[in-house]
mmCIF file of C-alpha atoms in Angstrom:
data_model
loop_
_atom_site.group_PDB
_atom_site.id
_atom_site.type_symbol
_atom_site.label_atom_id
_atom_site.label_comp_id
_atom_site.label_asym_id
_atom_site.label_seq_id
_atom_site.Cartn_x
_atom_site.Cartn_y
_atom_site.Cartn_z
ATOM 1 C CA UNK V 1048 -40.230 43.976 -34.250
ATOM 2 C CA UNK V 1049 -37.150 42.275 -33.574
ATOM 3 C CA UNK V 1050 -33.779 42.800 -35.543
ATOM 4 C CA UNK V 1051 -31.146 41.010 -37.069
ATOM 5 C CA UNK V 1052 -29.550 39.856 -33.239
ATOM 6 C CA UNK V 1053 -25.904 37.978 -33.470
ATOM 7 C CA UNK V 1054 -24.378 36.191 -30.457
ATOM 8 C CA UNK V 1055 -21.840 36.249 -28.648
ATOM 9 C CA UNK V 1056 -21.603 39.977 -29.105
ATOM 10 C CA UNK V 1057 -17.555 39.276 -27.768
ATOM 11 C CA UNK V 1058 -15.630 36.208 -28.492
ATOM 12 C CA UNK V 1059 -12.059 35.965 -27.272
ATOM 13 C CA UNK V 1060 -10.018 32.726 -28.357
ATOM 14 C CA UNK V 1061 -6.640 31.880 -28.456
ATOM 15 C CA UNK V 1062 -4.548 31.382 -31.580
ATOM 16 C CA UNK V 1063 -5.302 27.374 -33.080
ATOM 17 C CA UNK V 1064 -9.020 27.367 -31.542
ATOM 18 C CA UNK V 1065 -12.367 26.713 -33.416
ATOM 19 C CA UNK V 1066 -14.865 29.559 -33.214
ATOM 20 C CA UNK V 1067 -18.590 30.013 -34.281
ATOM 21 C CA UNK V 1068 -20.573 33.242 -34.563
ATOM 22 C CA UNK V 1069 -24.083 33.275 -34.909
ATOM 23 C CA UNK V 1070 -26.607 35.237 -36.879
ATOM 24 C CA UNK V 1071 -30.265 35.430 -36.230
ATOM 25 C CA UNK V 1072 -31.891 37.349 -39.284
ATOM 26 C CA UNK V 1073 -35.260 38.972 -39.405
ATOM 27 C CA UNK V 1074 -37.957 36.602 -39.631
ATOM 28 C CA UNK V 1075 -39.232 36.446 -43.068
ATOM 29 C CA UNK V 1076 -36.282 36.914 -44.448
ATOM 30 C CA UNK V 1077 -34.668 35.180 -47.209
ATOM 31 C CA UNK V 1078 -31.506 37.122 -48.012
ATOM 32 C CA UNK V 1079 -28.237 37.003 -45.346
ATOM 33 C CA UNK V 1080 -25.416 38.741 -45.652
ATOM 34 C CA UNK V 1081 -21.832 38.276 -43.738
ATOM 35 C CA UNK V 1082 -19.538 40.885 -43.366
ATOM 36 C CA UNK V 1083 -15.563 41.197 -41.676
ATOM 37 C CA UNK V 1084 -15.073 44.816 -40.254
ATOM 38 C CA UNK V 1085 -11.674 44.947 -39.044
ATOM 39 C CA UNK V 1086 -10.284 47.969 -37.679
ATOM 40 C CA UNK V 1087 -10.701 51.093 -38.578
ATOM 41 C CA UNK V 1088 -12.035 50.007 -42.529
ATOM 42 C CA UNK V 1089 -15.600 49.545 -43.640
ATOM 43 C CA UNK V 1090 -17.645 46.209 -43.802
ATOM 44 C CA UNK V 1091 -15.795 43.481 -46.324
ATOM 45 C CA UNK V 1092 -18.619 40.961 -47.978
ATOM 46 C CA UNK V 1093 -17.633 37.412 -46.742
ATOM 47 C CA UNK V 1094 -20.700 35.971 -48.501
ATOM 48 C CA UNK V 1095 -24.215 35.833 -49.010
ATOM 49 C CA UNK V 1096 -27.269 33.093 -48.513
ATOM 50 C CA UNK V 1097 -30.260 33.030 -50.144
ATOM 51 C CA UNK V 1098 -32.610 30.773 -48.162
ATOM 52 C CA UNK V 1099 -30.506 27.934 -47.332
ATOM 53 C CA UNK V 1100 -28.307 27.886 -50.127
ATOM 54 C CA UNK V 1101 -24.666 30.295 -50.370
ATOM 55 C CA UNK V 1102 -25.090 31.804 -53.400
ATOM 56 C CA UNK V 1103 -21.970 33.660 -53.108
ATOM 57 C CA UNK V 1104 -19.147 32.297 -51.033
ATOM 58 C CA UNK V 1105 -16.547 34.868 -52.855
ATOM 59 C CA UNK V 1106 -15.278 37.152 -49.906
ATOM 60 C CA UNK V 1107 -14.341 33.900 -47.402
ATOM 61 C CA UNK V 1108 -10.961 34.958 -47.582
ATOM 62 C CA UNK V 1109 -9.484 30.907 -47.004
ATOM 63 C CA UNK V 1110 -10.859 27.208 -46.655
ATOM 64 C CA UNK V 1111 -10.353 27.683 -42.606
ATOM 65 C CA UNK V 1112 -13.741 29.554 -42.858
ATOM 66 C CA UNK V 1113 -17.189 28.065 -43.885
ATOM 67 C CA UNK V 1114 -20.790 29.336 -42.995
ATOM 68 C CA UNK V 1115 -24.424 27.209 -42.868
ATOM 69 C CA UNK V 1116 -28.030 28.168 -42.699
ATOM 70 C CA UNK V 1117 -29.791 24.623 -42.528
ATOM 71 C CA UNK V 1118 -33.004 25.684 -42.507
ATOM 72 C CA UNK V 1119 -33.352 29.317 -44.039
ATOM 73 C CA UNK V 1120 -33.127 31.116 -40.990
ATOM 74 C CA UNK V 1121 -30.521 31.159 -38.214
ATOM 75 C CA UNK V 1122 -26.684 31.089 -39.949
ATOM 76 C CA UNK V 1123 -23.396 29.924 -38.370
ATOM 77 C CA UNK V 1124 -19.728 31.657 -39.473
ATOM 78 C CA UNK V 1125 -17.346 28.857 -38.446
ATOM 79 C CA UNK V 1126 -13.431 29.632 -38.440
ATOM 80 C CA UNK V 1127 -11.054 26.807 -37.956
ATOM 81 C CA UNK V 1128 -7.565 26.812 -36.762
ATOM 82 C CA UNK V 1129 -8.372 30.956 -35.760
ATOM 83 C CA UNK V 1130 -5.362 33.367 -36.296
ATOM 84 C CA UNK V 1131 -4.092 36.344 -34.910
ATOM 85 C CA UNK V 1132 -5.367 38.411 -38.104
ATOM 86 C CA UNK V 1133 -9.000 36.852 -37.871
ATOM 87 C CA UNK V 1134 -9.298 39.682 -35.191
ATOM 88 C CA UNK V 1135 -12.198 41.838 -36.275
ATOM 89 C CA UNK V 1136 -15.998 42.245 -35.608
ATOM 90 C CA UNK V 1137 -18.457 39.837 -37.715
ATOM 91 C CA UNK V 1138 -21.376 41.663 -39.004
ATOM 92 C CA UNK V 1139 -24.360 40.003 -40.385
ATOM 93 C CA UNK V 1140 -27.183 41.552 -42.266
ATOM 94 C CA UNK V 1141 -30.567 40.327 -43.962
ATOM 95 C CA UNK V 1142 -33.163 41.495 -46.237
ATOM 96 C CA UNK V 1143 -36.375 40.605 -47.783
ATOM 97 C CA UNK V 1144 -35.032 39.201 -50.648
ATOM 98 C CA UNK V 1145 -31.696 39.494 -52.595
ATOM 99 C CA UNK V 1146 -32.745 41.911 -55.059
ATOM 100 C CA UNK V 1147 -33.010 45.606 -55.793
ATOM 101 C CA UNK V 1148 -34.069 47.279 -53.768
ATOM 102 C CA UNK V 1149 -34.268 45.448 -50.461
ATOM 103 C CA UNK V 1150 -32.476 47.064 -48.191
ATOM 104 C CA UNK V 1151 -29.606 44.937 -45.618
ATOM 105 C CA UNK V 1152 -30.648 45.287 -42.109
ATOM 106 C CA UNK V 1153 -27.780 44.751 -40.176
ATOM 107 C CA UNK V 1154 -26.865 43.312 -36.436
ATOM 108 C CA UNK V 1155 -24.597 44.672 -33.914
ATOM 109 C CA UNK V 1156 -21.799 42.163 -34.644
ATOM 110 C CA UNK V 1157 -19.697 39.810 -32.914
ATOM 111 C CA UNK V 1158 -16.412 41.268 -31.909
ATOM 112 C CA UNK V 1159 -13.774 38.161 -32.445
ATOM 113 C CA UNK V 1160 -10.340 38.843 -31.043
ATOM 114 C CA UNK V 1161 -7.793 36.221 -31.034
ATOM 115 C CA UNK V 1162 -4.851 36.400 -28.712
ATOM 116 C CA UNK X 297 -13.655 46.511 -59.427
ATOM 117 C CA UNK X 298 -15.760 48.483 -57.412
ATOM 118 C CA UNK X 299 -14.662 50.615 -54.733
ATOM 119 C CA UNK X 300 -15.565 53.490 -53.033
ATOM 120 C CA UNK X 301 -13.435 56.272 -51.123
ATOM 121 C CA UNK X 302 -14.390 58.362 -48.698
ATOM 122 C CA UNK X 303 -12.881 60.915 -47.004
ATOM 123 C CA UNK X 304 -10.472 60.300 -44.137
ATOM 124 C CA UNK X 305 -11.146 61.209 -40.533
ATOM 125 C CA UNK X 306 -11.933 61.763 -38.033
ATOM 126 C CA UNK X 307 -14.093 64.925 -38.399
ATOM 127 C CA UNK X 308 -14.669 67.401 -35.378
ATOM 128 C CA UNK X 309 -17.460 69.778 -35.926
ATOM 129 C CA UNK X 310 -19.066 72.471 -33.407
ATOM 130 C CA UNK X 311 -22.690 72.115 -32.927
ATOM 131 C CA UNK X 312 -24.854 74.128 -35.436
ATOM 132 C CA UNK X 313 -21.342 73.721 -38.351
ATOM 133 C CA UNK X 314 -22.296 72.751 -41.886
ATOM 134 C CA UNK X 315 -20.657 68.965 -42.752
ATOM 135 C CA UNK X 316 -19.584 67.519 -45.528
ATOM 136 C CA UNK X 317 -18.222 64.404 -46.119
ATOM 137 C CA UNK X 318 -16.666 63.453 -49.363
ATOM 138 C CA UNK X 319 -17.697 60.180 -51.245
ATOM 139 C CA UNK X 320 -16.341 58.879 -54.782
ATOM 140 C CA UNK X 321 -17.141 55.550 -56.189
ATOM 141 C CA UNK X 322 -15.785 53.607 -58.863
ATOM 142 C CA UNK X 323 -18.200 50.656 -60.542
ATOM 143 C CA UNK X 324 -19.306 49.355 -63.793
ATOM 144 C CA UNK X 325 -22.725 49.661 -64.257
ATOM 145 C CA UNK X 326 -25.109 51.726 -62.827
ATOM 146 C CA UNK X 327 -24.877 51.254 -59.175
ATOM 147 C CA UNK X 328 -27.068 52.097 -56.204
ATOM 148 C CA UNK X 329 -25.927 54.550 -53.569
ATOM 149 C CA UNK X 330 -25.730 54.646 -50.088
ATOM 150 C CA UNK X 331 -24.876 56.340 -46.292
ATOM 151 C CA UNK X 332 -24.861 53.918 -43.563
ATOM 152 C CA UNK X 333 -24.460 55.228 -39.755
ATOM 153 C CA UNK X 334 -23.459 53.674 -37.059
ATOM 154 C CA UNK X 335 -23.607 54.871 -33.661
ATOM 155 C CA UNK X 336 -21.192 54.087 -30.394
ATOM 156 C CA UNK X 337 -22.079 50.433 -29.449
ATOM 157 C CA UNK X 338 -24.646 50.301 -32.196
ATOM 158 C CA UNK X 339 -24.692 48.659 -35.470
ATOM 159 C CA UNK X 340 -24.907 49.754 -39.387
ATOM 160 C CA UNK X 341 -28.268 51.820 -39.902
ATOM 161 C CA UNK X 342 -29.029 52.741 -43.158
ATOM 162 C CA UNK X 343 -29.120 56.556 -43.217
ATOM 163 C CA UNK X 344 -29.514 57.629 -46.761
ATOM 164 C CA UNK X 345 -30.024 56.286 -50.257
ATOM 165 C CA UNK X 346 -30.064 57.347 -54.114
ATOM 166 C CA UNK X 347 -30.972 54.928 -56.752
ATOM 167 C CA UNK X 348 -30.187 56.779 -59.948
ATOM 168 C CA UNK X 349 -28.353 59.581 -61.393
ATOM 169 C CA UNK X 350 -29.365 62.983 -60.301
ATOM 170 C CA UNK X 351 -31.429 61.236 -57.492
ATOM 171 C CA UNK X 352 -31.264 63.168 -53.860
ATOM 172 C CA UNK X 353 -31.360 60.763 -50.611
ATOM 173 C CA UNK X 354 -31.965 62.798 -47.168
ATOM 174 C CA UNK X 355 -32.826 61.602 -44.212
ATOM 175 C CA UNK X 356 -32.648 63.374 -40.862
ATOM 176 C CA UNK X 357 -31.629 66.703 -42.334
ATOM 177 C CA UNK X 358 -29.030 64.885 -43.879
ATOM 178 C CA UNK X 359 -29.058 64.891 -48.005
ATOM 179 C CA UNK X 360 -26.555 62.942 -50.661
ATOM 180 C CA UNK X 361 -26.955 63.617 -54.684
ATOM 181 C CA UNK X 362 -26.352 61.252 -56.686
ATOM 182 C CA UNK X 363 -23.885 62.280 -59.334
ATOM 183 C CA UNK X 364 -22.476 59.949 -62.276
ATOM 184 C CA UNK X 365 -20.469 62.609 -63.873
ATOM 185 C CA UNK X 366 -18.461 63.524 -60.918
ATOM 186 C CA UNK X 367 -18.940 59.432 -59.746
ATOM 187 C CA UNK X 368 -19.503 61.252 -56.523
ATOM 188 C CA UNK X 369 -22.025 61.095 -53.451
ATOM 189 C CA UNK X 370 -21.392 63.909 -50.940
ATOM 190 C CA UNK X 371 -23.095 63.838 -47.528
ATOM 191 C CA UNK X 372 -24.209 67.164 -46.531
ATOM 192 C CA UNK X 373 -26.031 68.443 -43.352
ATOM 193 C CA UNK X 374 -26.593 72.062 -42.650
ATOM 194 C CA UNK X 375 -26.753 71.948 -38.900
ATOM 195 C CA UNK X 376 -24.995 69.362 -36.937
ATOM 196 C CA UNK X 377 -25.948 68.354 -33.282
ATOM 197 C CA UNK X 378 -24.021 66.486 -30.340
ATOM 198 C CA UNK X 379 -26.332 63.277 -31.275
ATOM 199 C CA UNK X 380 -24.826 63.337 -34.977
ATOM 200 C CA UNK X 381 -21.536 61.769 -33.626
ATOM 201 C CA UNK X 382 -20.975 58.786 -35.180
ATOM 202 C CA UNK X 383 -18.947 56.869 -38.024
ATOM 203 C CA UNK X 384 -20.420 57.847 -41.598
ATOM 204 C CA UNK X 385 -19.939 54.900 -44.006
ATOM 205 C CA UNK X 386 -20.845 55.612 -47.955
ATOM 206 C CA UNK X 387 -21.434 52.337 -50.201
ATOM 207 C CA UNK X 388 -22.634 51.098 -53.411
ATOM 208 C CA UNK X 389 -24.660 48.103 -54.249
ATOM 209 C CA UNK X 390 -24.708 46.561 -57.869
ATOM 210 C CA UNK X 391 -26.477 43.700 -58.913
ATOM 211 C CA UNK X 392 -24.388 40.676 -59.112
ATOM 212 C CA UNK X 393 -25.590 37.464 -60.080
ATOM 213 C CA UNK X 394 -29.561 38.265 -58.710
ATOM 214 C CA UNK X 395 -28.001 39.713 -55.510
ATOM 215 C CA UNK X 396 -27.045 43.339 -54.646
ATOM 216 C CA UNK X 397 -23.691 42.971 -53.177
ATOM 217 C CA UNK X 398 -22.568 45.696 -51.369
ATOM 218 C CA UNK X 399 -18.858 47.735 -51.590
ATOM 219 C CA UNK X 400 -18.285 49.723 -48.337
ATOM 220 C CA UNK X 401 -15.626 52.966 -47.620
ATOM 221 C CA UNK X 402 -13.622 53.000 -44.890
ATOM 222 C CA UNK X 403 -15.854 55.041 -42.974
ATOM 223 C CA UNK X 404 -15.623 58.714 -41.518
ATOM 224 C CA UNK X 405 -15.751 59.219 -37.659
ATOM 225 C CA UNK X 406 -17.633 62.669 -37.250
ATOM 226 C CA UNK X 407 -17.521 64.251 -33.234
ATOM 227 C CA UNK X 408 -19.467 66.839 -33.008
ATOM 228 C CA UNK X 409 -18.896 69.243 -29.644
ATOM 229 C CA UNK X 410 -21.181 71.583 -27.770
#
C-alpha cells in the first residue's frame, strides 16, 4: 500500500516569501505528526493532529508557522514571512491512532531551503 | 525534559566488523524505545523497538536492550554489510497527553566499506 507521500520533495524560496508543504498520511489514519530536521540533528516535533483537530501545537517554534488538516486526512505546514534559519527538511509521519503502541510511519520530507 | 544522546559520528566500519552504537536517554516515566534508519534519499524507517525494561528489539540482525538502570539502548549488529550504510537515529516515545510524542538523537551516520 501506499505511504505517508509529502510534496514538493524540494522547495526553494527566497527570504520574506510564503511557503506550504504538504503531507499526505496513510489512509486510515488518524494520528499526524510534523517534524523539522535541520542539519545534521535528529527530527524536532513541530506538532501533532489527531483527526482534524492539533492536539499539540507545542514544537511550532513562532506564530509565522501554522498547520491544517480540514478534513482528517491531507495536512498543510504553512510558514509566513520564511527566514534564512527555516532552512531544513519537513518530515511528516502518521499512525493508526495516537496511542501506545502505534507506530509513526514517516514520509520522505520536503527539503525547504531559503536563500 | 526528555532527551536522548547518541553517539557522535560518523562511523566507518569494514564489511563483516561488529557495530555498536551508543544510546542514553533521559525521561520521566517509563518510556518506549526506539532505532529509526534512514537510508540515502530515503526517509525514517523504524528499525528496532523495546517497550519495557529488560525488553530486546532486533530486527535485521540488528538487536537493542532495553536497560533502565544504565538509561541506555545500545544498537548492536554482529556482521555489518555495504547495504547497512545509513544514518542510525535512537528515540523515545512517552505518553503525553493521549499521544506518544517522540524525542529524537542527533543521529549516527554509519559507512560501511567492502
Amino acid at each position: 500500500g501506499a505511504g505517508v507521500s509529502q510534496t514538493p520533495s524540494n522547495k526553494v524560496t527566497e527570504k520574506g516569501k510564503y511557503v506550504e508543504l504538504r503531507c499526505d498520511p496513510i489512509s486510515g489514519h488518524t494520528a499526524l505528526y510534523w517534524y523539522r530536521q535541520s542539519l545534521g540533528q535528529g527530527p524536532e516535533f513541530l506538532i501533532y493532529f489527531q483527526g482534524t483537530g492539533a492536539a499539540d501545537d507545542s514544537g511550532l517554534p513562532n506564530d509565522r508557522f501554522f498547520a491544517v488538516r480540514p478534513e482528517g486526512s491531507v495536512s498543510t505546514l504553512k510558514i509566513q514571512r520564511t527566514e534564512r534559519g527555516d532552512s531544513a527538511v519537513y518530515l511528516c509521519a502518521s499512525s493508526l491512532q495516537g496511542g501506545n503502541p502505534n507506530e509513526q510511519f514517516f514520509g520522505p520530507g520536503t527539503r525547504l531551503t531559503v536563500l | 525534559g526528555d532527551s536522548v544522546t547518541q553517539m557522535e559520528g560518523p562511523v566507518t566500519l569494514s564489511e563483516e566488523a561488529f557495530l555498536t552504537i551508543n544510546c542514553t536517554y533521559t525521561a520521566t516515566g517509563y518510556p518506549s524505545l526506539f532505532w529509526y534508519v534512514q537510508y540515502p534519499g530515503e526517509g525514517l524507517q523504524l528499525l528496532l523497538k523495546a517497550t519495557k525494561a529488560d525488553d530486546k528489539g532486533s530486527n535485521k540482525g540488528f538487536e537493542a536492550t532495553y536497560r533502565k538502570e544504565t538509561t541506555s539502548f545500545h544498537l548492536e549488529k554482529g556482521s555489518v554489510q555495504v547495504s547497512d550504510s545509513a544514518v542510525y537515529f535512537c528515540a523515545l516515545s512517552r505518553n503525553s497527553g493521549g499521544y506518544q510524542k517522540v524525542t529524537f538523537g542527533t543521529g549516527t551516520k554509519l559507512q560501511v566499506i567492502p
